Amino acid sequence: MSTNESSTNESTTNESTTTTDRTPVDDPDVCVIGAGPAGAMVAYSLANRGHDVVILEAGPRFDKEARVDRMKDQLHPTHSDNEIWDMGGDRDEYTTSGEHSWPINQRRVKGVGGTSLHWGSVVPRLYEKDFEMQSRHGIARDWPISYEDLRPYYAQAEQEIGVAGDDETPFFPPREESYPMDPLPLSYSDKLFKQAGEELGVTVHSMPMAINTGAYERNECQGYGTCQFVCPSGGKYSADIHVRKAEQQGATVIDEAPVQRLNHGPAGEEITEAVYKTPDGETHRQTADTFVAAAGAYETPRLLFLSESAEYPNGLANSSGTLGKYFMGHPPAGVLGILPGENTHQDEYGPVVSGGIHQFYEYDNPDDPQRASVNMFAINVAGPSPATMAMESDAIGDSLLEQVDAQFGSTLGINMSIEMLPREDNQIGIDRSTTDNHGNPVPDVDLSPGEFARKGQEKGIQVASDLIEEMGGNVVYAKGTETTEHDSLGPLAKGGYHPLGGTRMGDDPTESVVDPTLKTHDLDNLYISSGGVFVTSGASNPTLTIMALSLKAADHIHAEL
């Protein structure tokens, strides 16, 4: 099934223009492909240690001053999610051939900052058991690194991006370092969930968030509640912050420069150049000593497939035959409830997520796991925004205000991410029957969540429904894997978030694409930094782990240069 989510949004502007110099940098140490969280962290870490770094980004550098305009697009009922950050059209074409058709253009951003421009900024760590699924439970596969190997990089990533969290949060994996900032306070709706949970034996706690609570180097959170997809105040972390920091240390960013392929030398042992296009139609070739593919779990496998050669007829770095395979995501589930007569915001606004439930992340019986881990989020105020309600209503004046206040305040929801097992037949490939604006085959997503994940969804939906009913509310919507068009759900139960796998990590070159340092087994100077290297999915939001892995890879690259 071909999907083309077109974008008609022309209300916002970008900083980049056709006069920007997009010619290659002379003889840099490192070329990073992609300016999202992974690429930004690698680039900054290396530039900060004196290395000459160039970043090639497929999308534009967005104008930060246009954030309010983008928020208006988000609130407007006629605009789709992909329009908010200008996704769609031939540039972003893709196809889906699996059971679960994810609307990926509503879940990603091409541009400096990448998908962190519209993420929810929830940043838990993976759990110890996520790295040891085979040895602990006899399912999936162990990572070649442990939680302890990544633990110092988790702490470093939390300090870099500024995480607000509670050191005493129950159920989370062990930590020694305090969070950089105090946690966000529980919202009024979180308190309702917490009170209901106390009656049911369910613990509601604060979540670690990459949102400024007033003690970090960006604006403080103003509580707009539009974190996903736009933070108009700049209180939420986005990776363009570290891109700018890398530039301050001498890195060069070339935006609107989609890489078409990677070329290697005659022996096929090293990458020699990244071939990219620019808006003026020119083709350029960027050389470097080391290359880091950080274009995300959708586009990185595609780039490697497009870089096929006589030495790599099945795609670059694919001697194992596992490129694109073992693709995963976090199949969604969501529950929406109405509390008759309640007004849950009580003039208390805040991030779209502040409270969570990790009680069901570990298995009830570790020796016999019967369901996936469930990572639940108590949504601050679910449902459509007040502006959207107002524009959709026929009422005017005081009647309109009363209607909006009653509807907005009575809607509660819980969203969740569900653990999914890696399977060889879930994969990212390319569809040669469909091409992008440069004539290249587009990515094809072939994904079926599987029975293991469905059990997790069932558990999460049951717990969420019980909580809302304990409050005296009515569950009006509960959804699992299918995409919903229900207007009141907003981000609930829509797929496409958290693409993982496809370039997985491993010690055995015959069964994986990269080694524990994220260097490809096949090429001495090519690294991959993205969620694609995940061996298992866990149920935690993956961005903090992606950044921690990127910092770990940067240490290795620094030592090699």
Coordinates of C-alpha atoms in Angstrom, one line a residue:
M1 CA 0.0 0.0 0.0
S2 CA 1.5 3.3 -1.0
T3 CA 1.2 6.2 1.3
N4 CA 1.7 9.8 0.3
E5 CA 1.0 12.3 3.2
S6 CA 1.2 15.5 1.3
S7 CA 2.0 18.8 3.0
T8 CA 0.3 22.1 2.0
N9 CA 1.6 24.1 4.9
E10 CA 3.2 27.4 3.7
S11 CA 2.7 29.5 6.8
T12 CA 6.1 29.1 8.2
T13 CA 9.6 29.9 7.0
N14 CA 13.0 28.4 7.3
E15 CA 16.3 30.1 8.0
S16 CA 18.1 28.5 5.1
T17 CA 17.9 30.0 1.6
T18 CA 19.1 29.2 -1.9
T19 CA 22.2 31.4 -1.3
T20 CA 23.5 29.2 1.5
D21 CA 26.9 27.7 0.7
R22 CA 26.3 24.0 0.4
T23 CA 29.6 23.0 -1.1
P24 CA 31.6 20.2 0.5
V25 CA 34.0 20.9 3.4
D26 CA 37.7 20.3 2.6
D27 CA 39.1 17.2 4.3
P28 CA 37.1 16.9 7.5
D29 CA 37.8 14.3 10.1
V30 CA 34.1 13.2 10.4
C31 CA 31.0 13.4 8.2
V32 CA 27.8 12.9 10.1
I33 CA 24.7 12.2 8.1
G34 CA 21.6 13.5 9.9
A35 CA 21.1 16.3 12.5
G36 CA 18.7 14.6 14.8
P37 CA 19.4 13.5 18.4
A38 CA 22.0 10.9 17.4
G39 CA 23.8 13.0 14.8
A40 CA 23.8 16.1 17.0
M41 CA 25.3 14.3 20.0
V42 CA 28.0 12.6 18.0
A43 CA 28.9 15.8 16.2
Y44 CA 29.0 17.9 19.3
S45 CA 31.0 15.3 21.3
L46 CA 33.7 15.1 18.5
A47 CA 33.8 18.8 17.6
N48 CA 34.1 19.6 21.3
R49 CA 37.3 17.6 21.3
G50 CA 38.8 19.4 18.4
H51 CA 37.8 17.3 15.5
D52 CA 36.7 18.8 12.2
V53 CA 33.1 17.8 11.7
V54 CA 30.6 18.3 8.8
I55 CA 26.9 17.4 9.2
L56 CA 24.8 16.7 6.1
E57 CA 21.1 17.1 6.9
A58 CA 18.3 16.2 4.4
G59 CA 15.9 18.8 5.7
P60 CA 16.1 22.6 6.4
R61 CA 17.2 24.6 9.4
F62 CA 13.9 25.7 10.8
D63 CA 13.3 29.3 12.0
K64 CA 12.9 29.1 15.8
E65 CA 10.9 32.3 15.7
A66 CA 8.2 30.5 13.8
R67 CA 7.3 28.1 16.6
V68 CA 4.1 29.9 17.5
D69 CA 3.0 29.7 13.9
R70 CA 3.6 26.0 14.0
M71 CA 1.7 25.7 17.2
K72 CA -1.2 27.4 15.5
D73 CA -1.0 24.8 12.7
Q74 CA -1.1 22.1 15.4
L75 CA -4.2 23.5 17.0
H76 CA -6.1 24.1 13.7
P77 CA -8.5 21.3 13.1
T78 CA -7.9 21.2 9.3
H79 CA -4.2 20.6 9.6
S80 CA -2.8 17.1 9.8
D81 CA 0.2 16.2 12.0
N82 CA 2.6 15.9 9.1
E83 CA 2.0 19.5 8.1
I84 CA 3.2 20.9 11.3
W85 CA 6.9 20.3 10.4
D86 CA 6.4 20.3 6.6
M87 CA 6.6 16.5 6.1
G88 CA 5.0 14.9 3.0
G89 CA 5.1 15.0 -0.7
D90 CA 7.5 13.2 -3.1
R91 CA 10.5 14.0 -0.8
D92 CA 9.0 11.9 2.0
E93 CA 7.2 9.2 0.1
Y94 CA 7.2 5.7 1.5
T95 CA 5.2 2.5 1.3
T96 CA 3.9 0.0 3.8
S97 CA 3.4 -3.7 3.1
G98 CA 2.9 -5.2 6.6
E99 CA -0.1 -5.7 8.8
H100 CA 0.5 -2.5 10.7
S101 CA 0.4 0.6 8.5
W102 CA 2.2 3.3 10.5
P103 CA 1.7 6.9 9.3
I104 CA 5.5 7.6 9.6
N105 CA 5.4 11.1 8.1
Q106 CA 3.3 12.2 11.1
R107 CA 5.9 10.8 13.4
R108 CA 9.2 12.1 12.0
V109 CA 10.8 15.4 11.0
K110 CA 13.5 16.1 8.4
G111 CA 15.5 19.1 9.4
V112 CA 18.1 20.3 11.9
G113 CA 16.9 18.9 15.2
G114 CA 15.1 15.9 13.6
T115 CA 12.2 14.3 15.3
S116 CA 13.2 15.8 18.6
L117 CA 11.5 19.0 17.3
H118 CA 8.1 17.4 17.9
W119 CA 8.8 14.7 20.4
G120 CA 7.0 14.4 23.8
S121 CA 10.4 14.6 25.5
V122 CA 9.9 11.6 27.8
V123 CA 13.3 10.2 28.6
P124 CA 13.4 7.0 30.7
R125 CA 16.3 4.6 30.4
L126 CA 16.0 1.0 29.2
Y127 CA 15.9 -1.6 32.0
E128 CA 18.6 -4.1 32.8
K129 CA 16.4 -6.9 31.6
D130 CA 16.0 -5.2 28.2
F131 CA 19.7 -6.0 27.5
E132 CA 19.4 -9.6 28.6
M133 CA 16.2 -11.0 27.2
Q134 CA 17.7 -14.3 26.0
S135 CA 19.8 -15.1 29.0
R136 CA 17.0 -14.1 31.5
H137 CA 13.9 -15.3 29.7
G138 CA 15.0 -17.4 26.8
I139 CA 13.4 -15.1 24.2
A140 CA 14.7 -12.6 21.6
R141 CA 18.5 -12.0 21.9
D142 CA 20.9 -10.4 24.3
W143 CA 22.6 -7.1 23.5
P144 CA 26.4 -7.3 23.2
I145 CA 26.6 -4.6 25.9
S146 CA 24.9 -4.4 29.3
Y147 CA 23.0 -1.8 31.2
E148 CA 26.2 -1.2 33.2
D149 CA 28.2 -0.5 30.1
L150 CA 25.7 2.2 29.1
R151 CA 25.0 3.5 32.6
P152 CA 27.7 6.3 32.6
Y153 CA 26.6 7.4 29.1
Y154 CA 23.0 7.6 30.3
A155 CA 24.1 10.0 33.1
Q156 CA 26.1 12.0 30.6
A157 CA 23.2 12.3 28.2
E158 CA 20.8 13.4 31.0
Q159 CA 23.3 16.1 31.9
E160 CA 23.7 17.2 28.3
I161 CA 20.0 17.6 27.5
G162 CA 18.8 18.7 30.9
V163 CA 16.4 16.1 32.4
A164 CA 13.9 16.9 35.1
G165 CA 13.3 13.8 37.2
D166 CA 12.8 12.4 40.7
D167 CA 15.7 10.3 42.0
E168 CA 13.3 8.3 44.2
T169 CA 10.9 7.2 41.4
P170 CA 10.0 3.5 42.0
F171 CA 10.5 0.7 39.5
F172 CA 13.1 2.5 37.4
P173 CA 16.5 0.9 36.8
P174 CA 19.4 1.7 39.3
R175 CA 21.1 5.0 39.1
E176 CA 23.8 6.8 41.1
E177 CA 23.7 10.3 39.7
S178 CA 20.9 12.7 40.5
Y179 CA 18.8 14.2 37.7
P180 CA 20.0 17.7 36.6
M181 CA 16.7 19.3 37.6
D182 CA 13.8 18.7 40.0
P183 CA 10.9 16.8 38.5
L184 CA 7.9 18.5 37.0
P185 CA 5.0 18.6 39.5
L186 CA 2.2 16.2 38.9
S187 CA -0.7 17.9 37.1
Y188 CA -4.2 17.9 38.5
S189 CA -5.2 15.0 36.3
D190 CA -2.1 13.1 37.4
K191 CA -3.2 13.5 41.0
L192 CA -6.6 12.0 40.0
F193 CA -4.8 9.1 38.5
K194 CA -2.6 8.8 41.5
Q195 CA -5.6 8.8 43.9
A196 CA -7.3 6.1 41.8
G197 CA -4.2 4.1 41.7
E198 CA -3.9 4.0 45.4
E199 CA -7.2 2.3 45.6
L200 CA -6.2 -0.2 43.0
G201 CA -2.6 -0.9 44.0
V202 CA -1.2 1.0 41.0
T203 CA 1.6 3.5 41.5
V204 CA 1.5 6.7 39.5
H205 CA 4.7 8.7 39.6
S206 CA 6.5 11.5 37.8
M207 CA 8.4 10.8 34.6
P208 CA 11.8 12.0 33.6
M209 CA 11.3 14.8 31.1
A210 CA 13.7 16.8 28.9
I211 CA 11.9 19.9 29.9
N212 CA 13.3 22.9 31.7
T213 CA 11.9 23.4 35.2
G214 CA 13.8 26.6 35.6
A215 CA 17.5 25.7 36.2
Y216 CA 18.9 24.9 32.7
E217 CA 20.3 26.7 29.7
R218 CA 17.0 27.3 27.9
N219 CA 13.7 28.9 28.5
E220 CA 11.6 27.6 31.4
C221 CA 8.5 25.5 30.6
Q222 CA 5.4 27.8 30.3
G223 CA 2.9 25.0 30.4
Y224 CA 1.3 25.3 27.0
G225 CA 0.6 21.6 26.8
T226 CA 1.5 21.4 23.1
C227 CA 4.8 19.6 23.6
Q228 CA 3.9 17.2 21.0
F229 CA 4.2 18.5 18.4
V230 CA 5.5 22.1 19.2
C231 CA 7.0 23.8 22.2
P232 CA 6.5 27.5 21.5
S233 CA 8.5 28.7 24.5
G234 CA 11.6 26.7 23.9
G235 CA 11.5 25.0 27.3
K236 CA 11.7 21.5 25.7
Y237 CA 15.0 20.1 24.6
S238 CA 15.5 19.6 20.9
A239 CA 18.6 18.4 19.1
D240 CA 19.2 21.6 17.2
I241 CA 20.6 22.9 20.6
H242 CA 23.6 20.5 20.3
V243 CA 23.9 21.1 16.6
R244 CA 24.5 24.8 17.4
K245 CA 26.9 23.8 20.1
A246 CA 28.8 21.7 17.6
E247 CA 28.9 24.7 15.2
Q248 CA 30.3 26.9 18.0
Q249 CA 33.1 24.4 18.3
G250 CA 33.8 24.6 14.5
A251 CA 31.5 22.0 13.0
T252 CA 29.8 22.8 9.6
V253 CA 26.2 22.1 8.9
I254 CA 25.0 21.7 5.3
D255 CA 21.2 21.6 5.4
E256 CA 18.8 20.6 2.6
A257 CA 21.5 18.1 1.4
P258 CA 19.9 14.7 1.2
V259 CA 22.6 12.0 0.8
Q260 CA 21.9 9.8 -2.2
R261 CA 24.5 7.1 -1.6
L262 CA 27.8 6.3 0.1
N263 CA 30.7 5.2 -2.1
H264 CA 33.6 3.1 -1.0
G265 CA 37.1 2.4 -2.2
P266 CA 38.2 -0.3 -4.6
A267 CA 38.7 -2.9 -1.8
G268 CA 35.3 -2.2 -0.3
E269 CA 36.9 -1.7 3.1
E270 CA 36.3 2.0 3.7
I271 CA 33.7 4.7 2.7
T272 CA 35.4 7.4 0.6
E273 CA 32.5 9.9 0.0
A274 CA 28.9 10.8 0.6
V275 CA 27.1 11.9 -2.5
Y276 CA 24.4 14.5 -1.8
K277 CA 22.1 16.8 -3.7
T278 CA 21.3 20.4 -3.1
P279 CA 18.2 22.6 -3.9
D280 CA 19.9 24.1 -6.9
G281 CA 20.0 20.6 -8.5
E282 CA 23.7 20.2 -8.1
T283 CA 25.4 16.9 -7.0
H284 CA 28.3 17.1 -4.5
R285 CA 30.6 14.6 -2.9
Q286 CA 31.7 15.0 0.7
T287 CA 34.9 13.1 1.7
A288 CA 36.0 12.4 5.3
D289 CA 38.1 10.1 7.3
T290 CA 35.1 8.7 9.2
F291 CA 31.4 8.6 8.4
V292 CA 28.5 8.3 10.8
A293 CA 25.1 7.4 9.4
A294 CA 22.6 9.0 11.8
A295 CA 19.6 9.3 9.6
G296 CA 17.2 7.3 11.8
A297 CA 15.9 3.8 11.7
Y298 CA 13.8 4.4 8.5
E299 CA 16.2 6.2 6.3
T300 CA 19.6 4.7 7.3
P301 CA 18.8 1.2 6.1
R302 CA 17.4 2.7 2.9
L303 CA 20.6 4.7 2.3
L304 CA 22.6 1.5 2.7
F305 CA 20.4 -0.4 0.3
L306 CA 20.7 2.5 -2.2
S307 CA 24.5 2.3 -1.8
E308 CA 24.7 -1.2 -3.3
S309 CA 27.8 -2.0 -5.3
A310 CA 29.6 -4.9 -6.9
E311 CA 31.2 -5.6 -3.6
Y312 CA 27.9 -5.2 -1.7
P313 CA 25.2 -6.3 -4.2
N314 CA 22.6 -6.6 -1.4
G315 CA 23.3 -3.3 0.2
L316 CA 26.2 -1.6 1.9
A317 CA 27.4 -3.2 5.1
N318 CA 25.1 -6.2 4.5
S319 CA 27.4 -9.2 4.4
S320 CA 25.3 -10.7 7.2
G321 CA 22.1 -10.4 5.2
T322 CA 20.4 -8.8 8.3
L323 CA 20.2 -5.2 6.9
G324 CA 16.7 -3.9 7.4
K325 CA 15.6 -7.0 9.3
Y326 CA 14.5 -7.4 12.9
F327 CA 12.8 -4.0 12.7
M328 CA 10.7 -3.1 15.7
G329 CA 8.6 -0.3 17.1
H330 CA 6.4 0.3 20.2
P331 CA 2.9 -0.8 19.2
P332 CA 0.6 1.8 20.8
A333 CA -2.4 1.5 23.0
G334 CA -4.5 4.3 24.4
V335 CA -7.6 4.7 26.6
L336 CA -9.8 7.8 26.7
G337 CA -12.2 8.6 29.5
I338 CA -14.8 11.2 30.4
L339 CA -15.4 12.4 34.0
P340 CA -18.9 13.7 34.1
G341 CA -19.0 17.0 35.9
E342 CA -15.3 17.2 36.5
N343 CA -13.0 19.9 35.4
T344 CA -9.6 18.3 35.5
H345 CA -7.4 21.2 34.5
Q346 CA -8.5 23.5 37.3
D347 CA -6.4 26.3 35.7
E348 CA -3.4 23.9 36.0
Y349 CA -1.7 23.5 32.7
G350 CA 1.6 21.8 31.9
P351 CA 3.4 19.4 29.6
V352 CA 1.3 16.9 27.7
V353 CA 2.9 14.2 29.9
S354 CA 4.1 14.5 33.4
G355 CA 3.0 11.3 35.2
G356 CA 3.6 7.7 34.4
I357 CA 3.2 4.1 35.5
H358 CA 6.2 1.7 35.2
Q359 CA 4.8 -0.8 37.6
F360 CA 4.1 -3.2 34.7
Y361 CA 7.4 -2.9 32.9
E362 CA 9.0 -5.9 34.6
Y363 CA 7.3 -9.3 34.1
D364 CA 5.0 -10.6 36.9
N365 CA 6.8 -13.9 36.6
P366 CA 10.3 -13.4 35.2
D367 CA 10.7 -17.1 34.6
D368 CA 7.6 -17.4 32.5
P369 CA 6.9 -14.0 30.7
Q370 CA 3.4 -14.2 29.3
R371 CA 3.1 -10.6 28.1
A372 CA 5.2 -7.7 26.9
S373 CA 6.4 -4.9 29.1
V374 CA 4.0 -1.9 29.4
N375 CA 5.2 1.7 29.7
M376 CA 2.2 3.8 30.6
F377 CA 1.8 7.6 30.6
A378 CA -0.9 9.5 32.3
I379 CA -1.7 12.3 29.9
N380 CA -2.0 15.7 31.5
V381 CA -5.1 16.7 29.6
A382 CA -6.1 14.4 26.8
G383 CA -8.3 15.3 23.9
P384 CA -8.5 18.2 21.5
S385 CA -7.1 21.6 22.5
P386 CA -9.5 24.4 23.6
A387 CA -8.7 26.2 20.3
T388 CA -9.6 23.2 18.3
M389 CA -12.9 22.7 20.2
A390 CA -13.7 26.4 19.7
M391 CA -13.2 26.2 16.0
E392 CA -15.3 23.1 15.7
S393 CA -18.2 24.5 17.7
D394 CA -21.2 26.4 16.5
A395 CA -21.6 28.2 19.8
I396 CA -20.4 31.8 20.4
G397 CA -19.7 34.0 23.3
D398 CA -20.2 32.8 26.9
S399 CA -21.9 29.6 25.6
L400 CA -18.8 28.8 23.7
L401 CA -16.6 29.4 26.7
E402 CA -18.7 27.2 28.9
Q403 CA -18.8 24.4 26.3
V404 CA -15.0 24.4 25.8
D405 CA -14.3 24.6 29.6
A406 CA -16.6 21.6 30.3
Q407 CA -15.3 19.4 27.4
F408 CA -11.6 20.2 27.9
G409 CA -11.7 19.7 31.6
S410 CA -13.5 16.4 31.6
T411 CA -11.3 14.5 29.2
L412 CA -8.6 12.2 30.5
G413 CA -6.4 9.7 28.8
I414 CA -3.5 7.2 29.2
N415 CA -1.1 6.5 26.4
M416 CA 1.4 3.6 26.5
S417 CA 4.3 2.1 24.6
I418 CA 4.4 -1.7 24.4
E419 CA 7.4 -4.0 24.1
M420 CA 7.7 -5.8 20.8
L421 CA 10.0 -8.8 20.1
P422 CA 12.4 -8.7 17.2
R423 CA 11.5 -11.0 14.3
E424 CA 13.4 -11.5 11.0
D425 CA 10.3 -11.0 8.9
N426 CA 9.7 -7.5 10.3
Q427 CA 11.8 -5.3 8.1
I428 CA 12.6 -2.0 6.4
G429 CA 13.3 -2.4 2.7
I430 CA 13.0 -0.3 -0.4
D431 CA 10.2 -0.2 -2.9
R432 CA 11.6 0.1 -6.4
S433 CA 8.1 0.7 -7.8
T434 CA 7.9 4.0 -6.0
T435 CA 10.4 6.9 -6.1
D436 CA 11.1 10.1 -4.3
N437 CA 11.8 13.5 -5.7
H438 CA 15.3 12.4 -6.7
G439 CA 14.2 9.2 -8.4
N440 CA 15.4 6.9 -5.6
P441 CA 13.3 3.9 -4.4
V442 CA 11.4 4.8 -1.2
P443 CA 11.5 3.0 2.1
D444 CA 9.0 0.2 2.6
V445 CA 7.8 -0.7 6.1
D446 CA 6.8 -4.3 6.6
L447 CA 5.7 -4.8 10.2
S448 CA 3.4 -6.9 12.2
P449 CA 3.5 -6.4 16.0
G450 CA 2.9 -10.1 17.0
E451 CA 1.0 -11.9 19.7
F452 CA 3.6 -11.0 22.4
A453 CA 2.9 -7.3 22.0
R454 CA -0.8 -7.8 21.8
K455 CA -0.8 -9.3 25.3
G456 CA 1.0 -6.2 26.5
Q457 CA -1.6 -4.0 24.9
E458 CA -4.4 -6.0 26.5
K459 CA -2.8 -5.6 29.9
G460 CA -2.2 -1.9 29.5
I461 CA -5.7 -1.1 28.3
Q462 CA -7.2 -3.1 31.2
V463 CA -5.2 -1.2 33.8
A464 CA -5.9 2.2 32.2
S465 CA -9.6 1.4 32.0
D466 CA -9.7 0.4 35.6
L467 CA -8.1 3.6 36.7
I468 CA -10.6 5.8 34.8
E469 CA -13.5 3.8 36.1
E470 CA -12.2 4.0 39.6
M471 CA -12.4 7.9 39.3
G472 CA -16.0 7.5 38.3
G473 CA -15.4 8.2 34.7
N474 CA -16.6 6.4 31.6
V475 CA -14.2 4.8 29.1
V476 CA -15.3 6.1 25.7
Y477 CA -12.4 4.8 23.7
A478 CA -9.8 2.1 24.0
K479 CA -7.5 1.2 21.1
G480 CA -4.6 -1.1 20.3
T481 CA -2.6 -1.5 17.2
E482 CA -4.9 0.1 14.6
T483 CA -4.5 3.8 13.7
T484 CA -7.5 5.7 14.9
E485 CA -9.1 8.8 13.3
H486 CA -11.1 9.6 16.5
D487 CA -10.8 13.4 16.8
S488 CA -10.7 13.4 20.6
L489 CA -7.7 11.0 20.9
G490 CA -5.0 13.3 19.6
P491 CA -1.8 11.3 19.8
L492 CA -3.3 8.3 21.6
A493 CA -3.1 4.9 20.0
K494 CA -1.5 6.1 16.7
G495 CA 1.5 4.0 15.5
G496 CA 4.8 5.0 13.9
Y497 CA 6.7 6.2 17.0
H498 CA 10.0 4.8 18.0
P499 CA 11.3 2.9 15.0
L500 CA 14.0 0.5 16.1
G501 CA 16.2 -2.2 14.6
G502 CA 17.1 -2.8 11.0
T503 CA 20.8 -2.3 11.6
R504 CA 21.2 -4.2 14.8
M505 CA 24.2 -4.5 17.0
G506 CA 26.1 -7.7 17.7
D507 CA 29.4 -9.4 18.2
D508 CA 28.9 -11.9 15.4
P509 CA 29.4 -10.3 11.9
T510 CA 27.2 -13.0 10.3
E511 CA 24.2 -12.0 12.4
S512 CA 24.4 -8.2 12.8
V513 CA 25.3 -5.0 11.0
V514 CA 27.3 -3.1 13.7
D515 CA 29.6 -4.1 16.6
P516 CA 29.2 -2.8 20.2
T517 CA 31.0 0.4 19.2
L518 CA 28.4 1.0 16.5
K519 CA 31.1 0.5 13.8
T520 CA 29.8 -1.6 10.8
H521 CA 31.4 -5.0 10.6
D522 CA 32.1 -4.6 6.9
L523 CA 33.6 -1.1 6.7
D524 CA 36.4 0.2 8.9
N525 CA 35.2 3.8 8.9
L526 CA 31.4 3.7 8.8
Y527 CA 29.4 3.9 12.0
I528 CA 25.6 3.8 12.5
S529 CA 24.1 5.8 15.3
S530 CA 20.3 5.5 15.5
G531 CA 17.5 3.4 17.1
G532 CA 18.2 1.0 14.3
V533 CA 21.1 -0.6 16.3
F534 CA 18.7 -1.7 19.1
V535 CA 18.7 -5.5 19.6
T536 CA 15.4 -5.5 21.5
S537 CA 12.8 -2.8 21.9
G538 CA 12.1 -2.7 25.6
A539 CA 9.1 -0.5 26.3
S540 CA 10.9 2.7 27.3
N541 CA 11.0 5.8 25.0
P542 CA 14.2 5.2 23.1
T543 CA 15.7 8.7 22.6
L544 CA 17.8 8.8 25.7
T545 CA 19.3 5.4 24.9
I546 CA 20.0 6.5 21.3
M547 CA 21.9 9.6 22.7
A548 CA 23.8 7.5 25.2
L549 CA 24.8 5.1 22.5
S550 CA 25.9 8.0 20.4
L551 CA 28.1 9.4 23.1
K552 CA 29.6 5.9 23.6
A553 CA 30.3 5.7 19.8
A554 CA 31.8 9.2 19.8
D555 CA 34.3 8.1 22.5
H556 CA 35.4 5.2 20.3
I557 CA 35.7 7.4 17.1
H558 CA 37.7 9.9 19.1
A559 CA 40.1 7.2 20.2
E560 CA 40.4 5.9 16.6
L561 CA 41.1 9.3 14.9

